Amino acid sequence: MALYLRYVDYKTGEVKERFLGIVHVGDTTSLTLKAAIEKLLGANSLTLSSVRGQGYDGASNMRGSINGLKTLIMKESPSAYYVHCFAHLLQLTLVAVAKKNVDCSVLFDSLATLLNVIASSCKRKDILQEIQAENILKASQKGELVSGSGLNQEKGLSRPALVDVTTKNLKKIREDGWIAHMENVTSFCQKYEISVPIMSDMYVVPGRYKRGKKQVDNLHHFRIDVFLSLID
């Protein structure tokens, strides 16, 4: 969990935000999360009594009315009103829309299965984080990754993307992102010895061929039917 401090600068009246750090926990129970947050706040000379708002996703351990994290915090600081994280709501919306694309729906279903297997075990999550940290370190040493503030660092999370930022980013990707996207895909496939489809070849529909379905080449399918369709 990433913890941000949002406050008002009384000299300028401007609302500012400061990244406090990442909360690492062995499990995601509300009591464990609350203890970790209190520890991080204490390290920044803050207490729960000074909290005036909180926002998380919609999981029961976060917003539960009896033992949820937001309830435990409000018992100590009644003014720490809870709102559902707007960035998370936007994420849910984008995922729901993306699933309307058949190819992306298959991808999300596969990812959901993978995440369920990993998330069901804290040990598996820790092992995966250790492996990822090693991969990032190796890639950085080889010059394959650019390091710096907010880049490839577990404690360097960027600020949540809201609607206007997301719209601008999607527009830029739609107009200029295909070539860079294909370069990344090709590089990934070559690294892990995965064959890259020849874009001029005809696209082969997985499973049984559907009569009447228009035949297109790989370039049209992956660029128009998947890439641009998903962004639109």
XYZ file of C-alpha atoms in Angstrom:
232
model
C 0.000 0.000 0.000
C 1.307 3.443 -0.942
C 0.672 6.213 1.577
C 0.268 9.825 0.455
C -0.163 12.909 2.592
C -2.460 15.555 1.149
C -2.529 18.848 3.002
C -3.293 22.549 2.617
C -0.462 25.056 2.556
C -1.920 27.766 4.777
C 0.447 30.364 3.371
C -0.720 29.917 -0.220
C -4.011 28.076 0.258
C -2.774 25.464 -2.229
C -3.586 21.773 -1.790
C -0.351 19.783 -1.912
C 0.528 16.093 -1.854
C 3.580 14.320 -0.476
C 4.528 10.669 -0.842
C 5.229 9.192 2.600
C 6.256 5.697 1.613
C 5.156 2.108 0.980
C 3.432 0.073 3.679
C 4.785 -3.500 3.632
C 2.740 -6.145 5.461
C 2.854 -9.920 5.833
C -0.931 -10.124 5.505
C -3.707 -7.725 4.521
C -5.951 -7.869 7.580
C -7.269 -4.494 8.707
C -5.440 -4.641 12.057
C -2.101 -5.370 10.382
C -2.606 -2.547 7.875
C -3.598 -0.103 10.623
C -0.483 -0.935 12.667
C 1.736 -0.482 9.596
C 0.119 2.873 8.753
C 0.546 4.115 12.329
C 4.219 3.147 12.199
C 4.760 5.011 8.923
C 2.878 8.070 10.181
C 4.985 8.041 13.356
C 8.154 7.986 11.258
C 6.904 11.244 9.695
C 5.969 12.813 13.058
C 2.234 12.307 12.447
C -0.563 10.471 14.270
C -3.954 9.069 13.312
C -5.632 11.904 15.205
C -4.334 14.326 12.568
C -5.897 12.371 9.671
C -8.838 14.144 8.043
C -9.594 11.772 5.167
C -8.825 8.322 3.815
C -9.386 6.582 0.498
C -8.893 2.938 -0.525
C -10.359 0.396 -2.927
C -13.658 -1.338 -2.225
C -12.340 -4.515 -0.568
C -14.122 -5.591 2.618
C -10.939 -5.420 4.708
C -10.627 -1.756 3.722
C -14.150 -0.342 3.911
C -15.939 -2.876 6.145
C -18.348 -1.138 8.539
C -17.365 -3.307 11.532
C -13.687 -4.242 11.329
C -12.605 -2.550 8.098
C -9.490 -0.378 8.056
C -11.484 2.820 7.517
C -13.693 1.965 10.525
C -10.728 1.266 12.808
C -9.136 4.574 11.859
C -12.387 6.540 12.277
C -12.749 5.152 15.802
C -9.575 7.045 16.694
C -10.125 9.973 14.361
C -13.865 10.502 13.621
C -13.026 13.293 11.178
C -11.034 10.924 8.925
C -13.896 10.514 6.465
C -13.640 7.702 3.931
C -14.140 7.951 0.156
C -13.672 5.222 -2.426
C -10.375 5.890 -4.236
C -11.215 7.723 -7.474
C -8.157 6.297 -9.251
C -9.367 2.792 -8.385
C -12.857 3.569 -9.689
C -11.293 4.779 -12.938
C -9.217 1.614 -13.132
C -12.323 -0.558 -12.701
C -14.060 1.393 -15.460
C -11.135 1.022 -17.866
C -10.898 -2.709 -17.193
C -14.647 -3.178 -17.730
C -14.474 -1.322 -21.049
C -11.325 -3.148 -22.140
C -13.008 -6.512 -21.557
C -15.458 -5.715 -24.349
C -12.545 -6.445 -26.686
C -12.417 -10.252 -27.089
C -8.615 -10.514 -27.189
C -8.238 -8.312 -24.116
C -10.971 -10.213 -22.292
C -8.968 -13.431 -22.723
C -5.869 -11.641 -21.424
C -7.665 -10.290 -18.335
C -9.146 -13.711 -17.566
C -5.674 -15.264 -17.728
C -4.232 -12.518 -15.525
C -7.075 -12.935 -13.016
C -6.301 -16.644 -12.701
C -2.594 -15.917 -12.262
C -3.236 -13.220 -9.646
C -5.598 -15.470 -7.696
C -2.930 -18.171 -7.510
C -0.271 -15.705 -6.341
C -2.424 -13.567 -4.036
C -3.730 -16.586 -2.129
C -0.313 -17.056 -0.552
C 1.815 -14.399 1.161
C 4.820 -16.685 0.649
C 4.248 -16.781 -3.114
C 3.888 -12.980 -3.199
C 7.156 -12.520 -1.308
C 8.955 -14.950 -3.645
C 7.602 -13.112 -6.698
C 8.697 -9.726 -5.292
C 12.194 -11.064 -4.617
C 12.479 -12.449 -8.149
C 11.202 -9.198 -9.647
C 13.671 -7.173 -7.585
C 16.513 -9.391 -8.843
C 15.353 -9.021 -12.460
C 15.184 -5.232 -12.131
C 18.659 -5.121 -10.587
C 20.124 -7.267 -13.362
C 18.391 -5.250 -16.072
C 19.632 -1.992 -14.518
C 23.202 -3.276 -14.380
C 22.992 -4.236 -18.063
C 21.595 -0.833 -18.968
C 18.268 -2.296 -20.084
C 16.317 -0.149 -17.619
C 16.607 3.556 -16.874
C 16.853 4.262 -13.171
C 15.913 7.469 -11.439
C 13.225 9.151 -9.387
C 9.979 7.232 -9.860
C 11.463 4.800 -12.405
C 11.560 1.039 -11.745
C 11.655 1.545 -8.009
C 9.207 -0.069 -5.608
C 9.026 3.116 -3.550
C 8.781 5.416 -6.540
C 5.121 5.210 -7.454
C 3.707 7.878 -9.699
C 0.623 9.811 -8.676
C -2.736 8.193 -9.619
C -3.905 8.960 -13.188
C -7.302 10.781 -13.115
C -9.698 11.186 -16.007
C -8.054 14.148 -17.781
C -4.551 12.675 -17.490
C -5.743 9.270 -18.685
C -7.564 10.793 -21.647
C -4.479 12.720 -22.770
C -2.247 9.666 -22.388
C -4.629 7.447 -24.358
C -4.856 10.039 -27.132
C -1.055 10.231 -27.356
C -0.732 6.448 -27.410
C -3.378 6.197 -30.137
C -1.611 8.701 -32.361
C 2.038 7.833 -31.773
C 2.214 4.627 -29.748
C 1.918 1.758 -32.233
C 5.545 1.687 -33.399
C 6.940 1.932 -29.870
C 4.467 -0.717 -28.726
C 5.580 -3.135 -31.458
C 9.231 -2.493 -30.622
C 8.548 -3.428 -26.993
C 6.587 -6.529 -28.000
C 9.286 -7.657 -30.434
C 12.025 -7.090 -27.852
C 10.075 -9.063 -25.238
C 9.419 -11.953 -27.643
C 13.047 -12.132 -28.733
C 14.262 -12.117 -25.125
C 12.033 -15.053 -24.179
C 12.346 -16.859 -27.542
C 8.715 -16.346 -28.572
C 7.952 -16.245 -32.277
C 6.736 -12.859 -33.551
C 3.877 -13.015 -36.097
C 4.731 -11.685 -39.556
C 2.497 -8.664 -39.941
C 1.871 -9.246 -43.665
C 0.589 -12.799 -43.105
C -3.132 -13.481 -42.785
C -4.399 -13.586 -39.217
C -5.446 -17.069 -38.080
C -8.428 -17.034 -35.726
C -7.851 -19.353 -32.723
C -10.246 -22.271 -32.587
C -12.741 -23.214 -35.247
C -12.986 -20.903 -38.261
C -16.184 -18.874 -38.295
C -17.858 -18.721 -41.694
C -18.484 -15.207 -42.920
C -15.805 -13.634 -40.743
C -13.714 -11.175 -42.745
C -10.124 -12.316 -43.217
C -7.467 -9.697 -42.475
C -3.703 -9.699 -42.127
C -1.908 -9.673 -38.767
C -1.176 -5.953 -39.001
C -4.850 -5.090 -39.394
C -5.923 -7.422 -36.596
C -3.353 -6.398 -34.003
C -3.288 -2.686 -34.855
C -6.938 -1.973 -35.757
C -8.976 -4.714 -34.081
C -6.953 -4.861 -30.873
C -4.666 -1.851 -30.298
C -6.880 0.966 -31.599
C -10.127 -0.774 -30.653
C -9.005 -1.084 -27.052
C -7.917 2.554 -26.842
C -11.154 3.781 -28.454
